[in-house]
mmCIF file of C-alpha atoms and ligand atoms in Angstrom:
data_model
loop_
_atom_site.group_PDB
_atom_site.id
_atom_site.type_symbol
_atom_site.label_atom_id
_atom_site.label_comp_id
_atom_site.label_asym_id
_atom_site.label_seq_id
_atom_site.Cartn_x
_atom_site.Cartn_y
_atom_site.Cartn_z
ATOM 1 C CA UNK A 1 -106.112 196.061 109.840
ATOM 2 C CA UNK A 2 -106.608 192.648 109.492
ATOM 3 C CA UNK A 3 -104.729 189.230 109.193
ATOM 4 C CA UNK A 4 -105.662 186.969 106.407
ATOM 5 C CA UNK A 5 -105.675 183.641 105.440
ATOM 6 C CA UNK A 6 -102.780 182.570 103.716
ATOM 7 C CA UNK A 7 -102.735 180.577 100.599
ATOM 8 C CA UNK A 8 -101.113 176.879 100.695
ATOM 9 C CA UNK A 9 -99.449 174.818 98.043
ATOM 10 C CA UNK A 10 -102.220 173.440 95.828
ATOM 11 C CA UNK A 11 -104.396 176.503 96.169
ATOM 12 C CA UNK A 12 -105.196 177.414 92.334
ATOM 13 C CA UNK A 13 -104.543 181.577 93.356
ATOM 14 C CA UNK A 14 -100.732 180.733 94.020
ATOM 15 C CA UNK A 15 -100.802 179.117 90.628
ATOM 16 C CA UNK A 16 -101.759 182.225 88.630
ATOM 17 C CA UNK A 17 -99.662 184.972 87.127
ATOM 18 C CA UNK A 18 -100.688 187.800 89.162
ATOM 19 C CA UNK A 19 -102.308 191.411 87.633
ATOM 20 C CA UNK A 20 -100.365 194.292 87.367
ATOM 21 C CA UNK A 21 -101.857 197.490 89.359
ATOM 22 C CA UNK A 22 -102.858 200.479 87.636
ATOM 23 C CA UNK A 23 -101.580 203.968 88.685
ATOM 24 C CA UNK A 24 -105.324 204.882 90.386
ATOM 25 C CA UNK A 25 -105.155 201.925 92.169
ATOM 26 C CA UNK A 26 -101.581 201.856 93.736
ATOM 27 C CA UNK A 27 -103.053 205.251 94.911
ATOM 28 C CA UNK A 28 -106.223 204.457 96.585
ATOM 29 C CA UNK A 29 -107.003 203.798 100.141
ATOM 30 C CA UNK A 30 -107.509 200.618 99.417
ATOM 31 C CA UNK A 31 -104.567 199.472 98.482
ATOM 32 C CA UNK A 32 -102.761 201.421 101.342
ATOM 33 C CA UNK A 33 -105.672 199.265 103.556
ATOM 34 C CA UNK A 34 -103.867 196.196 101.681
ATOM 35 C CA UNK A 35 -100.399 196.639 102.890
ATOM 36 C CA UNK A 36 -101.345 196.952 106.084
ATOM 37 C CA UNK A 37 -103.189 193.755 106.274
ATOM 38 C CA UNK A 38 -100.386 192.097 104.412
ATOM 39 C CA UNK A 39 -97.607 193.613 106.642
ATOM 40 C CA UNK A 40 -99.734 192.321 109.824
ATOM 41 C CA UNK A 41 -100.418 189.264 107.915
ATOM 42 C CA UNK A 42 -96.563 188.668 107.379
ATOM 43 C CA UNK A 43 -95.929 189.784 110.719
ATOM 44 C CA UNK A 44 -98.067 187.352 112.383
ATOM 45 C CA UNK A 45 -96.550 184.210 110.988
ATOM 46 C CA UNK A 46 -93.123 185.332 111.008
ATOM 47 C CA UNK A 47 -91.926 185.699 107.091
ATOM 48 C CA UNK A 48 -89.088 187.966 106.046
ATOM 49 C CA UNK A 49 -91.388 188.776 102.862
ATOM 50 C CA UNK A 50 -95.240 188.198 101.364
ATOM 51 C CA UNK A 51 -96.627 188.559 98.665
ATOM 52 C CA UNK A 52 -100.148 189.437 97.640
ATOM 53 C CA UNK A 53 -101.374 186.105 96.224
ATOM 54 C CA UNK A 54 -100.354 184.066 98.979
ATOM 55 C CA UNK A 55 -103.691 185.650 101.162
ATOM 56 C CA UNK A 56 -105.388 185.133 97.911
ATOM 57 C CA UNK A 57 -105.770 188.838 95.987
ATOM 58 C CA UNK A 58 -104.300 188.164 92.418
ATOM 59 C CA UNK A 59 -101.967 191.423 92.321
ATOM 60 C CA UNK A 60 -98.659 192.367 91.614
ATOM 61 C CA UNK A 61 -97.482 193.685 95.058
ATOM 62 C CA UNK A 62 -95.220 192.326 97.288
ATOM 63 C CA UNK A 63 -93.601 192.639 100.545
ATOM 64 C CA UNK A 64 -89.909 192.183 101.300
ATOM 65 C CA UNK A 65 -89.080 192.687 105.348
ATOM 66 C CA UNK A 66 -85.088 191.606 105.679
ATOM 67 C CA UNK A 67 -83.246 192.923 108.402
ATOM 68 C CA UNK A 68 -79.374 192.666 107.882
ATOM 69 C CA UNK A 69 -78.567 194.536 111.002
ATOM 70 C CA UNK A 70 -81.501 194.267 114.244
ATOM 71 C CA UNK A 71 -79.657 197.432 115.496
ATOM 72 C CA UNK A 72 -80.482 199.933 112.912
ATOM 73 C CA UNK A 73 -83.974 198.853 111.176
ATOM 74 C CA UNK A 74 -84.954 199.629 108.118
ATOM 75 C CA UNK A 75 -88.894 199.517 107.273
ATOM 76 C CA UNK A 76 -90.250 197.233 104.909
ATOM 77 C CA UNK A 77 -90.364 197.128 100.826
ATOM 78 C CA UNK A 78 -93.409 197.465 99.030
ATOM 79 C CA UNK A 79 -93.040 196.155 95.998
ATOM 80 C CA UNK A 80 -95.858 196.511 92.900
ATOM 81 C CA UNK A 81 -95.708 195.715 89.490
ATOM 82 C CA UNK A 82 -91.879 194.328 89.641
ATOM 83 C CA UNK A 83 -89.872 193.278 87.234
ATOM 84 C CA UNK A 84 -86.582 191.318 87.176
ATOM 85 C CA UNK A 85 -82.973 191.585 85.369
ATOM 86 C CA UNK A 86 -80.592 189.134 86.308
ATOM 87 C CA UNK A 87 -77.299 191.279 86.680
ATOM 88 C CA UNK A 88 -75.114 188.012 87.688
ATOM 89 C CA UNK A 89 -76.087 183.755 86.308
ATOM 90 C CA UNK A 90 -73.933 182.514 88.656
ATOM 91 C CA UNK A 91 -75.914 180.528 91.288
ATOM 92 C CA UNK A 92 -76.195 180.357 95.083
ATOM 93 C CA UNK A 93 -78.048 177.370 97.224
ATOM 94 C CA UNK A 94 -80.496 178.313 99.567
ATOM 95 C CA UNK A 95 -82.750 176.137 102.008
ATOM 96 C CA UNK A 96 -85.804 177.486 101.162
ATOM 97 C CA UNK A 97 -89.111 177.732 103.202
ATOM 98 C CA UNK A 98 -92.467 179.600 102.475
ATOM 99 C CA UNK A 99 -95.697 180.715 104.678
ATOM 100 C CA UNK A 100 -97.936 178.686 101.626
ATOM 101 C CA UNK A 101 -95.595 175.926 102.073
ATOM 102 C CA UNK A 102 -95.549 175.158 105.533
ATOM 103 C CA UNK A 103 -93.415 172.806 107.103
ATOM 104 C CA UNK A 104 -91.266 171.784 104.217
ATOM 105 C CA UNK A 105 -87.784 172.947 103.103
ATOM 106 C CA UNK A 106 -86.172 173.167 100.201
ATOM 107 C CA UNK A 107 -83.053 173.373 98.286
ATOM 108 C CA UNK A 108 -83.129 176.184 95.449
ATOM 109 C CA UNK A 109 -80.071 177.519 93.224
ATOM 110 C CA UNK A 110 -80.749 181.249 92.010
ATOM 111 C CA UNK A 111 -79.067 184.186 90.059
ATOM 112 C CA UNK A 112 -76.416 185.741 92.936
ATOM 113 C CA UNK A 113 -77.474 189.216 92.338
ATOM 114 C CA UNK A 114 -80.262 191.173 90.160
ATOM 115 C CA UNK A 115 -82.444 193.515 89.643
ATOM 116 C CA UNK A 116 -85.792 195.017 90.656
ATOM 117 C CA UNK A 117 -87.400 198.334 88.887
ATOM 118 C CA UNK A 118 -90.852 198.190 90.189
ATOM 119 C CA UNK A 119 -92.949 201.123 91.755
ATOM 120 C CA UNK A 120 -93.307 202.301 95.550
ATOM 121 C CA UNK A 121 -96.538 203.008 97.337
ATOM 122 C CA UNK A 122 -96.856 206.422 95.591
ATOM 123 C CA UNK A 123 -96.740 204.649 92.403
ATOM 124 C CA UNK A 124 -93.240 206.272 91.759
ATOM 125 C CA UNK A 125 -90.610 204.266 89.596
ATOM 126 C CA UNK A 126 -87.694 202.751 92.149
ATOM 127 C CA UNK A 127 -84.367 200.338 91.174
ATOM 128 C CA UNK A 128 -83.530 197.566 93.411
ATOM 129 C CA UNK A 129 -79.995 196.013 92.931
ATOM 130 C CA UNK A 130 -79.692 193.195 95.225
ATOM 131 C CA UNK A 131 -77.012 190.656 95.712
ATOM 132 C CA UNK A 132 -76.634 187.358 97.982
ATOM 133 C CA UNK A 133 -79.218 186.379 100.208
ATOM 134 C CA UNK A 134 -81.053 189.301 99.430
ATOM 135 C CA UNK A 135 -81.014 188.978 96.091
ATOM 136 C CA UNK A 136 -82.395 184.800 96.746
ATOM 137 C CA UNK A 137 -85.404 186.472 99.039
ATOM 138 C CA UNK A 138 -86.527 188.758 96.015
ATOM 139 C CA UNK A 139 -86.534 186.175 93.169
ATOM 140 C CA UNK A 140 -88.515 183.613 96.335
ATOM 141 C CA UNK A 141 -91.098 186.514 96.611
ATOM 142 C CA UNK A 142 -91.233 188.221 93.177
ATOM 143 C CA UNK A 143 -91.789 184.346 91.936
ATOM 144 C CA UNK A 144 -95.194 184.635 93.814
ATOM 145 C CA UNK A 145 -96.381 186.975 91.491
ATOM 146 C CA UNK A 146 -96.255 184.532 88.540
ATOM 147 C CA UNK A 147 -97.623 181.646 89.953
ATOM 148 C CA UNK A 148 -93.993 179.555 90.830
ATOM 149 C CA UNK A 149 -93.464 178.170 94.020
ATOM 150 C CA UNK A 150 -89.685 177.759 94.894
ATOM 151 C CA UNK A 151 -90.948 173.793 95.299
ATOM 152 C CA UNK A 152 -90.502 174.492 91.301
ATOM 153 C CA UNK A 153 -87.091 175.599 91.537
ATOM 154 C CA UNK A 154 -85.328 172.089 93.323
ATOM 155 C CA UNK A 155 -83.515 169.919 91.572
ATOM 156 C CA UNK A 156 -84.113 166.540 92.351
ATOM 157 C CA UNK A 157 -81.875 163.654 92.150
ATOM 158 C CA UNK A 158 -81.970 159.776 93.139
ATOM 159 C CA UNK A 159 -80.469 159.699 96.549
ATOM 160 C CA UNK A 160 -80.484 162.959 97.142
ATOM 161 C CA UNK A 161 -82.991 164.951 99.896
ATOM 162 C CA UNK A 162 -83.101 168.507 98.143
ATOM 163 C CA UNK A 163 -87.384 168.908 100.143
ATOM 164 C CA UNK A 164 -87.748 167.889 103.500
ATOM 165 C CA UNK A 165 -89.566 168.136 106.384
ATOM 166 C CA UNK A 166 -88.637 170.883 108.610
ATOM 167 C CA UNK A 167 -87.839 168.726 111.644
ATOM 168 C CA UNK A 168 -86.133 166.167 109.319
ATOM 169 C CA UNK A 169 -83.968 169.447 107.686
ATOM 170 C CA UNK A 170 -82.976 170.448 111.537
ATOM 171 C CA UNK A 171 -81.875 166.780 112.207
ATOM 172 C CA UNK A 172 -79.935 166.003 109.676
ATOM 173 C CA UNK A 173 -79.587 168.456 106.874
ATOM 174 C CA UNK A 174 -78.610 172.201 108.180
ATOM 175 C CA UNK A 175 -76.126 173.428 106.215
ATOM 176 C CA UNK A 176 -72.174 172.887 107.285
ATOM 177 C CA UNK A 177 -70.458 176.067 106.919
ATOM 178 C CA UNK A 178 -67.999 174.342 104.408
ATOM 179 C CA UNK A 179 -71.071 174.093 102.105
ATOM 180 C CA UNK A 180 -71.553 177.237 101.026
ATOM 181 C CA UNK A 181 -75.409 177.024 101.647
ATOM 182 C CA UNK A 182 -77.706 179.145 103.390
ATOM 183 C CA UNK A 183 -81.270 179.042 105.084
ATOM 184 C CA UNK A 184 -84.574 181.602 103.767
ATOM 185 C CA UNK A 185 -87.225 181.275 105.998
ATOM 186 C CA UNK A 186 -90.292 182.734 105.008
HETATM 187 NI NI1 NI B 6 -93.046 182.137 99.719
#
């Protein structure tokens, strides 16, 4: 087990679309060496998810690590090789933050709930339907994978602060609870 480096923002690896994995590969130690790295890589700096570009390997694999209850855990999602169905267009705000973008928040509307079929460490087919936050911390991740950053995804307009700093965000811009907006940090 190692960590790695991660990938930040202008980095050309979290620009690219990222290569599926064949069945052989899901399968071989190496990839199960992978994980671990990435979980301990995640781990270390404190994300809820990770995904395999952002410590610079080009793959379709992912890591989603939400806990909605600390009393009964649930262990982490492997994702490979995901793809996406948006089940509801209605839209959600979240302020946004990402290990490759450190220090910055942002403001990002998404789909309210989707879903994932993608396939599981044994390379076995699996269905994902996730709604709310959830559903905003798969779309932040599984964007990874083809090269979008969710600095992409805010809409900016004159006299508006949609990015900011993170100390600047705690100051003056955490969300009211009247606002209907949430916080992602990872
Ligand atoms: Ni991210």
């Amino acid at each position: 087990m190692a960590i790695r480096k991660v990938a930040r923002m202008g980095h050309p690896v979290l620009r690219l679309k990222a290569r599926e994995l064949t069945r052989e590969e899901i399968l071989s130690s190496d990839t199960v060496k992978f994980v671990n790295d990435l979980l301990e890589t995640m781990n270390e700096y404190g994300g809820i998810g990770i995904a395999a570009p952002q410590v610079h390997e080009s793959l379709s694999l992912a890591i989603i690590d939400y806990q909605e209850d600390d009393e009964n855990p649930v262990p982490p999602t492997i994702i490979i090789n995901p793809k996406i169905t948006v089940l509801d267009e209605k839209t959600q705000g979240f302020w946004e933050g990402c290990l490759s973008v450190p220090e910055i928040r942002g403001l990002v509307y998404r789909p309210r709930k989707i879903q994932v079929d993608f396939l599981d460490l044994e390379a076995k087919p699996k269905t994902i339907i996730a709604e709310g936050f959830l559903a905003t911390v798969f779309q932040h991740e599984l964007d990874h994978l083809f090269g979008v950053l969710f600095v992409d995804r805010v809409e900016f307009s004159p006299g508006k602060s949609p990015i900011a700093f993170t100390e600047e965000y705690s100051r003056y811009l955490t969300p009211r609870e009247e606002d209907d907006i949430g916080e992602l940090d990872d």
